[in-house]
Coordinates of C-alpha atoms in Angstrom, one line a residue:
Chain A
M1 CA -0.1 -0.2 0.0
I2 CA 2.9 2.4 0.8
E3 CA 4.3 2.0 -2.5
T4 CA 1.2 2.6 -4.3
S5 CA 0.8 5.8 -2.2
H6 CA 4.1 7.2 -3.1
A7 CA 4.9 6.0 -6.6
P8 CA 2.7 8.4 -8.5
R9 CA 4.2 11.4 -6.5
A10 CA 7.8 10.2 -7.4
S11 CA 6.9 9.4 -11.2
T12 CA 5.8 13.0 -12.0
P13 CA 8.2 15.3 -10.9
S14 CA 7.3 18.0 -13.2
A15 CA 3.5 18.0 -12.3
R16 CA 4.8 18.1 -8.7
D17 CA 7.0 21.2 -9.4
A18 CA 4.1 23.0 -11.1
V19 CA 1.7 22.4 -8.0
P20 CA 2.1 23.2 -4.4
P21 CA 2.5 20.5 -2.0
P22 CA -0.8 19.4 -0.5
N23 CA -2.1 20.8 2.6
D24 CA -3.3 17.7 4.4
G25 CA -5.6 19.7 7.0
V26 CA -5.7 16.6 8.9
L27 CA -4.5 18.1 12.1
N28 CA -6.1 21.6 11.4
R29 CA -9.4 19.7 11.6
S30 CA -9.1 16.9 14.3
L31 CA -6.8 19.0 16.6
P32 CA -9.4 21.0 18.2
F33 CA -11.6 18.3 19.0
L34 CA -8.9 16.1 20.4
F35 CA -8.0 18.9 22.7
A36 CA -11.3 19.9 23.6
I37 CA -11.9 16.1 24.5
A38 CA -8.7 16.3 26.7
L39 CA -10.0 19.5 28.5
G40 CA -13.3 18.2 29.0
L41 CA -12.0 14.8 30.5
A42 CA -9.7 17.1 32.8
L43 CA -12.8 18.9 34.2
L44 CA -14.9 15.6 34.5
P45 CA -16.2 15.0 38.3
V46 CA -12.9 14.2 40.3
Q47 CA -13.2 11.2 42.5
D48 CA -11.5 11.4 45.9
T49 CA -8.3 12.6 45.1
P50 CA -7.5 16.3 45.3
I51 CA -6.6 18.6 42.3
D52 CA -2.8 18.7 41.9
G53 CA -2.4 22.3 40.5
M54 CA 1.2 22.2 39.5
R55 CA 0.7 18.8 37.5
L56 CA -2.5 20.3 35.8
S57 CA -1.1 23.2 34.8
I58 CA 2.1 21.5 33.3
A59 CA -0.3 19.1 31.5
L60 CA -2.4 22.3 30.1
A61 CA 0.8 24.0 29.0
M62 CA 2.1 21.0 27.3
L63 CA -1.0 20.2 25.5
A64 CA -1.5 24.0 24.4
A65 CA 2.3 24.3 23.0
M66 CA 1.4 21.1 21.2
F67 CA -1.7 22.3 19.8
A68 CA 0.2 25.4 18.5
I69 CA 3.1 23.6 17.0
A70 CA 0.9 21.3 15.5
L71 CA -1.3 23.9 13.8
V72 CA 1.7 25.7 12.6
L73 CA 3.3 22.8 11.2
D74 CA -0.2 21.5 9.6
R75 CA -0.2 24.6 7.6
R76 CA 3.2 23.7 6.0
P77 CA 3.3 20.0 5.5
G78 CA 6.4 20.2 3.8
R79 CA 8.4 21.5 6.7
M80 CA 6.9 19.1 9.1
P81 CA 9.9 16.7 10.1
A82 CA 9.2 13.0 9.8
W83 CA 10.1 12.2 13.1
F84 CA 7.6 14.7 14.6
V85 CA 4.3 12.9 13.5
F86 CA 6.0 9.7 15.1
V87 CA 6.9 11.4 18.3
F88 CA 3.8 13.7 18.7
P89 CA 1.5 11.0 20.0
Y90 CA 4.1 10.0 22.8
L91 CA 4.1 13.5 23.9
F92 CA 0.6 13.5 23.9
L93 CA 0.5 10.5 26.1
V94 CA 2.8 11.9 28.7
A95 CA 0.7 15.1 28.6
I96 CA -2.6 13.0 29.1
A97 CA -0.5 10.9 31.8
L98 CA 0.0 14.2 33.7
L99 CA -3.5 15.3 33.4
R100 CA -4.7 12.3 34.7
A101 CA -2.5 12.5 37.7
G102 CA -3.4 16.0 38.2
T103 CA -7.0 15.4 38.4
G104 CA -7.5 11.9 39.0
G105 CA -10.3 11.9 36.3
T106 CA -11.9 9.0 34.7
R107 CA -9.3 6.4 33.3
S108 CA -11.3 5.0 30.6
G109 CA -11.8 8.5 29.3
Y110 CA -8.1 8.8 29.0
A111 CA -7.5 5.4 27.7
A112 CA -10.1 6.7 24.6
L113 CA -7.7 9.4 24.0
L114 CA -4.8 7.0 23.7
F115 CA -6.6 4.9 21.0
L116 CA -6.4 7.9 18.7
A117 CA -2.5 7.7 18.6
P118 CA -2.3 5.0 16.0
F119 CA -5.0 6.7 13.9
W120 CA -2.9 9.7 14.1
V121 CA 0.1 8.1 12.6
A122 CA -2.1 6.3 10.1
L123 CA -3.5 9.7 9.0
Y124 CA -0.1 11.1 8.2
D125 CA 0.9 8.2 5.9
R126 CA 3.8 7.1 7.7
R127 CA 5.5 3.6 7.1
R128 CA 3.0 0.8 8.3
W129 CA 5.3 -0.3 10.7
Q130 CA 5.1 3.0 12.5
V131 CA 1.3 2.6 12.7
V132 CA 1.9 -0.9 14.3
G133 CA 4.7 0.5 16.7
V134 CA 2.6 3.3 17.9
T135 CA -0.4 0.7 18.4
V136 CA 2.1 -1.6 20.4
A137 CA 3.2 1.2 22.6
M138 CA -0.4 2.1 23.3
F139 CA -0.8 -1.7 24.2
V140 CA 2.1 -1.3 26.8
A141 CA 0.6 1.9 28.1
I142 CA -2.8 0.3 28.7
A143 CA -1.5 -3.0 29.9
F144 CA 1.4 -2.0 32.3
Q145 CA 0.3 1.4 33.4
G146 CA -3.3 0.4 34.3
L147 CA -4.8 3.2 32.3
V148 CA -8.0 1.0 31.6
E149 CA -10.0 0.3 34.6
T150 CA -10.7 -3.5 35.1
D151 CA -14.4 -2.8 34.2
F152 CA -13.6 -1.2 30.9
A153 CA -12.3 -4.4 29.4
T154 CA -12.4 -7.9 30.5
P155 CA -11.6 -9.1 34.1
A156 CA -8.1 -10.0 33.1
P157 CA -6.4 -6.7 32.4
L158 CA -4.0 -8.1 30.0
R159 CA -6.1 -10.0 27.7
G160 CA -8.3 -7.0 27.6
A161 CA -5.7 -4.8 26.5
L162 CA -4.3 -7.2 23.8
L163 CA -8.0 -7.5 22.5
T164 CA -8.4 -3.8 22.3
T165 CA -4.9 -3.2 20.8
V166 CA -5.7 -5.8 18.1
V167 CA -8.9 -3.9 17.0
I168 CA -7.4 -0.6 17.2
A169 CA -4.4 -1.8 15.2
L170 CA -6.7 -3.5 12.5
M171 CA -8.7 -0.2 12.2
S172 CA -5.9 2.1 12.1
L173 CA -4.1 0.1 9.4
A174 CA -7.6 0.4 7.4
V175 CA -7.3 4.0 8.0
H176 CA -3.6 3.9 6.9
R177 CA -4.7 2.1 3.9
K178 CA -7.5 4.4 2.9
V179 CA -5.1 7.3 3.4
G180 CA -2.6 6.0 1.1
Q181 CA -5.3 5.7 -1.7
L182 CA -6.7 8.9 -1.3
R183 CA -3.1 10.4 -1.4
S184 CA -2.2 8.6 -4.5
I185 CA -5.6 9.5 -6.3
D186 CA -4.8 13.1 -5.2
A187 CA -1.4 13.0 -6.7
R188 CA -2.8 11.7 -9.8
L189 CA -5.4 14.3 -10.0
R190 CA -2.9 17.0 -9.3
A191 CA -0.5 15.8 -12.1
S192 CA -3.4 15.4 -14.8
N193 CA -4.5 18.8 -13.9
A194 CA -1.1 20.2 -14.5
A195 CA -0.9 18.3 -17.9
L196 CA -4.3 20.0 -18.6
E197 CA -3.1 23.3 -17.9
R198 CA 0.0 22.9 -20.0
S199 CA -2.1 21.5 -23.0
N200 CA -4.3 24.4 -22.5
R201 CA -1.3 26.8 -22.7
D202 CA -0.2 25.0 -25.8
L203 CA -3.6 25.6 -27.3
E204 CA -3.2 29.2 -26.7
Q205 CA 0.0 29.2 -28.2
F206 CA -1.2 27.4 -31.2
A207 CA -4.0 29.9 -31.8
Y208 CA -1.6 32.7 -31.4
V209 CA 0.5 31.2 -34.0
S210 CA -2.2 30.4 -36.2
S211 CA -3.6 34.2 -36.2
H212 CA -0.2 35.3 -37.0
D213 CA 2.1 33.0 -39.0
L214 CA -0.8 31.2 -40.8
Q215 CA -2.4 34.2 -41.8
E216 CA 0.5 35.7 -43.5
P217 CA 1.0 33.3 -46.3
L218 CA -2.8 33.2 -46.9
R219 CA -2.7 37.0 -47.2
M220 CA 0.0 36.9 -49.8
I221 CA -1.8 34.5 -52.0
R222 CA -4.9 36.4 -51.8
S223 CA -3.6 39.8 -52.2
F224 CA -1.0 38.9 -55.0
S225 CA -3.9 37.1 -57.0
Q226 CA -6.0 40.2 -56.5
L227 CA -3.1 42.2 -57.9
F228 CA -2.1 40.0 -60.6
M229 CA -5.9 40.1 -61.8
Q230 CA -5.8 43.8 -61.5
R231 CA -2.6 44.0 -63.7
H232 CA -2.9 41.5 -66.1
G233 CA -6.4 40.3 -65.7
D234 CA -7.2 41.6 -69.3
R235 CA -4.7 39.5 -70.9
L236 CA -6.4 36.4 -69.5
D237 CA -8.8 34.2 -71.2
A238 CA -12.0 33.1 -69.4
E239 CA -10.4 29.8 -68.4
G240 CA -7.4 31.8 -66.8
A241 CA -9.6 34.2 -64.9
E242 CA -11.6 31.1 -63.7
L243 CA -8.3 29.6 -62.4
I244 CA -7.0 32.7 -60.6
G245 CA -10.5 32.9 -59.3
F246 CA -10.3 29.4 -57.6
V247 CA -6.8 30.6 -56.2
T248 CA -8.3 33.6 -54.6
S249 CA -11.6 32.1 -53.2
G250 CA -9.7 29.3 -51.7
A251 CA -7.2 31.7 -50.0
E252 CA -10.4 33.4 -48.8
R253 CA -11.9 30.5 -47.4
A254 CA -8.8 29.0 -45.7
Q255 CA -8.5 32.6 -44.0
R256 CA -12.1 32.4 -42.8
L257 CA -11.4 28.9 -41.4
V258 CA -8.3 30.3 -39.7
T259 CA -10.2 33.3 -38.0
D260 CA -12.8 31.0 -37.0
L261 CA -10.8 28.5 -35.4
L262 CA -8.8 31.0 -33.5
E263 CA -12.1 32.6 -32.4
F264 CA -13.3 29.0 -31.2
S265 CA -10.2 28.5 -29.2
R266 CA -10.1 31.9 -27.7
V267 CA -13.4 31.4 -26.1
G268 CA -12.2 28.6 -24.0
T269 CA -8.9 30.3 -23.2
S270 CA -10.2 33.7 -22.4
S271 CA -9.3 34.7 -19.0
R272 CA -11.6 37.8 -19.0
A273 CA -13.4 38.0 -15.9
F274 CA -17.4 38.1 -16.1
E275 CA -19.2 41.4 -15.6
P276 CA -22.8 42.5 -15.4
V277 CA -23.9 42.9 -19.0
E278 CA -27.2 44.4 -20.3
L279 CA -28.5 41.8 -22.9
D280 CA -30.3 44.7 -24.7
T281 CA -27.2 46.6 -25.2
V282 CA -25.4 43.6 -26.5
I283 CA -28.2 42.8 -28.8
A284 CA -28.4 46.3 -30.2
R285 CA -24.4 46.3 -30.8
A286 CA -24.5 42.9 -32.4
L287 CA -27.3 44.4 -34.8
D288 CA -25.2 47.3 -35.4
V289 CA -22.2 45.1 -36.4
L290 CA -24.6 43.1 -38.8
G291 CA -26.0 46.4 -40.2
A292 CA -24.5 46.2 -43.6
S293 CA -25.3 42.3 -44.3
L294 CA -28.7 42.9 -42.8
E295 CA -29.3 45.7 -45.3
D296 CA -28.0 43.9 -48.1
A297 CA -30.2 40.8 -47.5
G298 CA -33.3 43.3 -47.0
A299 CA -33.6 41.4 -43.6
R300 CA -35.9 42.8 -40.7
V301 CA -34.9 42.0 -37.3
D302 CA -37.6 42.3 -34.4
H303 CA -36.0 42.7 -31.2
E304 CA -38.2 43.3 -28.1
P305 CA -36.3 45.1 -25.3
G306 CA -36.9 44.2 -21.9
M307 CA -34.1 41.5 -21.4
P308 CA -32.3 41.3 -18.2
T309 CA -28.7 42.2 -17.2
I310 CA -26.6 39.0 -17.0
L311 CA -23.1 38.1 -15.6
G312 CA -20.8 37.4 -18.5
D313 CA -18.2 38.3 -21.2
P314 CA -19.9 41.3 -23.3
A315 CA -17.7 40.6 -26.4
Q316 CA -18.6 37.0 -26.2
L317 CA -22.1 37.6 -25.8
E318 CA -22.0 39.7 -28.7
R319 CA -20.2 37.2 -30.8
L320 CA -23.1 34.6 -29.9
I321 CA -25.9 37.1 -31.0
V322 CA -23.8 38.2 -34.4
N323 CA -23.3 34.5 -35.1
L324 CA -26.8 33.3 -34.4
V325 CA -28.6 36.3 -36.5
S326 CA -26.1 36.1 -39.3
N327 CA -26.8 32.3 -39.5
S328 CA -30.4 33.1 -40.0
I329 CA -29.4 35.6 -42.6
R330 CA -27.0 33.1 -44.3
Y331 CA -29.7 30.3 -44.6
R332 CA -32.5 32.6 -45.7
S333 CA -35.3 31.3 -47.9
P334 CA -34.6 32.3 -51.8
D335 CA -38.2 33.4 -51.9
R336 CA -38.9 35.7 -49.0
A337 CA -37.2 38.6 -47.2
P338 CA -35.6 37.3 -44.0
E339 CA -37.3 38.1 -40.8
V340 CA -35.7 37.4 -37.5
T341 CA -37.2 37.6 -34.1
I342 CA -35.4 37.9 -31.2
R343 CA -37.5 37.3 -27.7
G344 CA -36.4 36.9 -24.1
R345 CA -38.5 35.4 -21.2
A346 CA -37.7 34.2 -17.7
T347 CA -38.0 30.5 -16.5
G348 CA -37.0 30.4 -12.9
T349 CA -33.8 31.6 -12.1
L350 CA -32.8 31.5 -15.8
W351 CA -33.5 33.5 -18.7
E352 CA -34.4 31.9 -22.2
V353 CA -33.5 34.0 -25.4
T354 CA -34.9 32.7 -28.8
I355 CA -34.0 33.6 -32.1
T356 CA -36.5 32.8 -34.7
D357 CA -36.1 33.2 -38.5
N358 CA -38.4 32.4 -41.5
G359 CA -35.1 30.8 -43.6
I360 CA -34.8 27.6 -45.2
G361 CA -34.9 25.9 -41.7
F362 CA -33.7 22.2 -41.4
D363 CA -34.7 18.7 -40.2
D364 CA -34.9 18.4 -36.4
E365 CA -32.9 14.9 -36.7
H366 CA -29.9 17.1 -37.6
S367 CA -30.6 19.6 -34.5
E368 CA -27.8 18.5 -32.2
R369 CA -25.3 17.8 -35.1
I370 CA -25.3 21.3 -36.3
F371 CA -23.4 22.5 -33.3
K372 CA -20.5 20.1 -34.0
M373 CA -17.2 21.5 -35.2
F374 CA -17.1 21.5 -39.3
H375 CA -20.5 20.1 -39.5
R376 CA -22.3 21.7 -42.3
L377 CA -25.7 20.7 -43.7
H378 CA -25.2 22.1 -47.0
G379 CA -22.4 22.2 -49.7
R380 CA -20.2 25.0 -49.4
D381 CA -21.1 26.4 -52.8
E382 CA -24.7 26.7 -52.0
Y383 CA -24.3 28.8 -48.6
G384 CA -20.8 30.0 -47.2
G385 CA -19.7 29.6 -43.7
T386 CA -17.0 27.2 -42.2
G387 CA -19.0 25.2 -39.9
I388 CA -17.4 26.8 -37.0
G389 CA -20.0 29.4 -36.0
L390 CA -22.4 27.3 -34.1
A391 CA -19.8 25.5 -32.6
I392 CA -18.4 28.7 -31.2
C393 CA -22.2 29.8 -30.1
E394 CA -22.2 26.6 -28.0
R395 CA -19.0 27.0 -26.4
I396 CA -19.9 30.7 -25.2
V397 CA -23.3 29.6 -24.0
E398 CA -21.6 26.7 -22.4
R399 CA -19.0 29.0 -20.7
H400 CA -21.8 31.2 -19.5
G401 CA -23.3 28.3 -17.5
G402 CA -26.4 27.9 -20.0
T403 CA -27.5 25.6 -22.8
I404 CA -28.3 26.0 -26.6
H405 CA -30.9 24.2 -28.6
A406 CA -31.8 24.3 -32.2
H407 CA -35.4 23.4 -33.9
G408 CA -36.1 23.5 -37.4
E409 CA -38.9 23.0 -40.0
P410 CA -37.8 22.7 -43.4
G411 CA -38.9 25.4 -45.6
V412 CA -40.3 27.2 -42.6
G413 CA -37.6 28.3 -40.4
S414 CA -35.3 27.8 -37.5
T415 CA -35.4 28.6 -33.9
F416 CA -32.3 28.9 -31.7
T417 CA -32.9 29.0 -27.8
F418 CA -30.1 29.4 -25.5
T419 CA -30.4 30.1 -21.7
L420 CA -28.1 32.3 -19.6
E421 CA -28.5 33.0 -15.9
A422 CA -29.9 36.4 -14.9
V423 CA -28.3 38.8 -12.2
G424 CA -30.4 39.0 -9.0
Chain B
M1 CA 10.5 55.2 -55.0
I2 CA 9.3 58.5 -55.6
A3 CA 11.7 61.4 -56.4
P4 CA 11.8 63.9 -53.3
I5 CA 10.8 67.6 -53.5
A6 CA 9.7 68.3 -50.0
T7 CA 10.0 64.9 -49.1
I8 CA 8.5 63.0 -46.3
E9 CA 11.0 60.3 -45.2
I10 CA 9.3 57.0 -44.3
L11 CA 11.2 53.8 -43.0
L12 CA 9.4 50.5 -43.6
V13 CA 10.7 47.7 -41.4
E14 CA 9.5 44.6 -43.1
D15 CA 11.3 41.2 -43.9
N16 CA 8.4 39.8 -46.2
P17 CA 9.1 40.9 -49.8
G18 CA 5.4 40.5 -50.6
D19 CA 4.4 42.9 -48.0
V20 CA 7.0 45.4 -49.1
R21 CA 5.6 44.9 -52.6
L22 CA 2.0 45.6 -51.2
T23 CA 3.2 48.6 -49.3
E24 CA 4.8 50.1 -52.3
E25 CA 1.4 49.7 -54.1
G26 CA -0.1 51.6 -51.3
F27 CA 2.4 54.5 -51.7
A28 CA 2.4 54.6 -55.3
H29 CA -1.3 55.1 -55.5
A30 CA -1.0 57.9 -52.8
K31 CA 1.7 59.7 -55.3
L32 CA 2.7 62.2 -52.5
H33 CA 6.1 63.7 -51.9
N34 CA 7.6 60.8 -49.8
R35 CA 10.4 58.6 -49.9
L36 CA 10.3 54.9 -48.6
W37 CA 13.1 53.4 -47.2
L38 CA 13.5 49.5 -46.5
A39 CA 15.1 48.0 -43.4
P40 CA 14.8 44.1 -43.7
D41 CA 15.2 43.4 -40.2
G42 CA 15.4 44.9 -36.6
E43 CA 19.2 45.3 -36.5
A44 CA 19.2 47.3 -39.9
A45 CA 16.2 49.5 -38.8
M46 CA 18.2 50.6 -35.8
Q47 CA 21.3 51.4 -37.7
M48 CA 19.4 53.5 -40.4
L49 CA 17.5 55.1 -37.6
R50 CA 20.6 56.1 -36.0
R51 CA 22.4 56.7 -39.2
E52 CA 25.2 54.5 -38.1
E53 CA 28.3 53.5 -40.3
R54 CA 27.1 52.5 -43.9
H55 CA 23.6 54.2 -43.4
A56 CA 25.1 57.4 -42.9
E57 CA 23.3 58.6 -46.1
C58 CA 19.9 57.9 -44.3
P59 CA 17.7 60.9 -43.5
R60 CA 16.0 61.6 -40.2
F61 CA 12.8 59.7 -40.7
D62 CA 9.5 61.3 -40.3
L63 CA 7.5 58.1 -40.0
V64 CA 8.5 54.3 -39.3
L65 CA 6.2 51.6 -40.5
L66 CA 7.0 48.7 -38.2
D67 CA 6.1 45.1 -38.8
L68 CA 6.1 42.8 -35.7
N69 CA 7.2 39.4 -37.3
L70 CA 10.8 40.1 -38.0
P71 CA 13.7 37.7 -37.9
G72 CA 16.0 38.2 -35.1
A73 CA 15.1 40.3 -32.1
G74 CA 11.6 41.2 -33.7
G75 CA 9.5 44.3 -33.9
M76 CA 8.5 44.7 -30.3
E77 CA 12.2 44.9 -29.5
V78 CA 12.7 47.7 -32.1
L79 CA 9.9 49.7 -30.6
R80 CA 11.4 49.3 -27.1
E81 CA 14.8 50.5 -28.7
I82 CA 13.5 53.6 -30.6
R83 CA 11.3 54.7 -27.4
A84 CA 14.6 54.4 -25.2
D85 CA 16.6 56.4 -27.7
E86 CA 16.7 60.1 -26.5
D87 CA 17.0 61.1 -30.3
L88 CA 14.3 58.8 -31.6
Q89 CA 11.6 58.7 -28.9
T90 CA 9.5 61.3 -30.5
M91 CA 9.5 59.6 -34.0
P92 CA 6.0 58.4 -34.9
V93 CA 6.0 54.5 -35.2
V94 CA 3.0 52.9 -36.8
V95 CA 3.0 49.2 -36.0
L96 CA 1.6 47.5 -39.2
S97 CA 1.3 43.7 -38.5
S98 CA -0.5 40.5 -39.6
S99 CA -1.5 39.8 -36.0
D100 CA -4.8 40.6 -34.4
A101 CA -3.9 39.1 -31.4
E102 CA -4.9 41.0 -28.5
R103 CA -1.6 40.7 -26.5
D104 CA 0.3 42.1 -29.6
I105 CA -1.9 45.0 -29.8
V106 CA -1.8 45.8 -26.0
L107 CA 2.2 45.2 -25.8
S108 CA 2.4 47.7 -28.9
Y109 CA 0.7 50.6 -27.2
Q110 CA 2.3 49.9 -23.8
L111 CA 5.4 50.4 -25.6
H112 CA 4.2 53.7 -26.9
A113 CA 3.5 52.8 -30.6
N114 CA 1.5 55.6 -32.0
C115 CA -0.9 53.3 -33.5
Y116 CA -1.5 49.7 -34.6
V117 CA -3.0 48.4 -37.8
T118 CA -3.6 44.9 -38.8
K119 CA -2.7 44.3 -42.3
P120 CA -6.0 43.5 -44.2
A121 CA -6.2 40.1 -46.1
D122 CA -7.8 41.7 -49.2
F123 CA -5.5 43.6 -51.6
H124 CA -7.7 46.6 -52.1
S125 CA -8.2 47.1 -48.4
F126 CA -4.6 46.8 -47.9
V127 CA -3.8 49.5 -50.3
D128 CA -6.4 51.5 -48.7
V129 CA -5.0 51.1 -45.2
V130 CA -1.5 51.9 -46.6
H131 CA -3.1 55.1 -48.2
A132 CA -4.8 56.2 -45.2
I133 CA -1.8 55.8 -42.9
E134 CA 0.0 57.9 -45.5
Q135 CA -2.5 60.6 -45.7
F136 CA -3.0 60.9 -42.0
W137 CA 0.6 61.0 -41.1
T138 CA 1.8 63.2 -43.8
T139 CA -1.0 65.6 -44.5
V140 CA -3.3 65.5 -41.2
A141 CA -0.9 65.2 -38.5
R142 CA 1.7 67.3 -37.4
L143 CA 5.1 65.8 -36.8
P144 CA 7.8 66.9 -34.9
T145 CA 10.4 69.1 -36.7
R146 CA 13.4 67.2 -37.9
T147 CA 16.7 68.0 -36.1

């Protein structure tokens, strides 16, 4: 068990470097209880013995000092000396013995405290023999110091002490085993978390590189085929012009793909903090951005104000609306002017925003697939688009803790519904 | 290049011959009294700006068009050096980059670039943008007097 609990930490040194050492906090939580019990016992009805003020104060001072030391060390597990955890229970035993001598309180109560020692060592993931060692020491204390009253165990003190010790040993070993497992799980989680963070950073780097280095050659292809057409276009025959046209449109498409991919990856890696955003303002701005293309398409957008303020990233929310509305315009019906309706309504703590159009629609069996990356329902020559726009929408909504759904009817139109959490 | 009368001296720091060509197209369209000088990397740019050694014939430039993606030290380093140089720090620098990454934009302004322009993908827009930069910096904006 010990091997498994230590191996993962040793095998992932890089992950360990990146992550601060775990704060066990075991003592943090258990110590106050332990000391409360000890003090409570000290104040239990004293039998015939008079209180020995000297011993009692030494014992209390010792316990208080140990409490303080343990608390400080527990905050910085890395600096806790290995021997300390091992020695600590013995010091505790001494303090308890003094406490008992000082007050003459009940013996079985002290013995109960004594039983905690092996668990203490077990919680700290020391070697198994150390857990057993402390248990044996406990046995010695119980058996030979007469810490257990005869009526607590069996009439034969030695046998009673042995029985108790075996039970405690088994239990503390079980605890030890469980702690070892939890630690190894913890170490693995930390390692995979560090790996995830690394891959996120790589992705961001990739996004940056594509924004910069991939755009440049594409820009060259596109610009120079345009310049070529401008200078030498009149000397080309129809076929020549068509071939150059393929070059230009191919580069254009590649460029759109790169920008969209970049945007998609940015939604996830953006570290911008959420702020209160008025949805009405976001929608108005998005429609403003779309102004020219709405006009070109002769589209009418009906946005009814009265949307709430939500906590979010204003730029991403604007992108969400732009993508959905431009989607409606792109897939407009050939025989009627596009009409887009934007409505919002409260459903419990959520706000549901619906964008409905009168476009070509789609079959509902595709309603989940259209959010997938690069998934397109139509040939690229029919309707432009890279197949990333709706994937970006889904990612934005999910990042804001909401969901997005689509519903379509071929020839009638599509409806996109997403939920967002309103502030207050 | 255009023959100077009351010449505006412009230094283009750019390693990509394609972009050099496109920028020249933009200036040819404008047909103003300006002269375009070319530095293919950051080191050459700094030498030309400081008129060192074999670049002693260079004029005092009125405007620098700076690409960020340069071999060697890179455009940001050039910008930093220009701003750290007492003689050059007032010189207007226009960053002309193919990157639209937020961090490039922010860093450029932090280093006191006078403006940041993303190179448009479309040839005609590119020419328009170069033309607009040229128009603004040579006719609208007042530049510090050459010394």
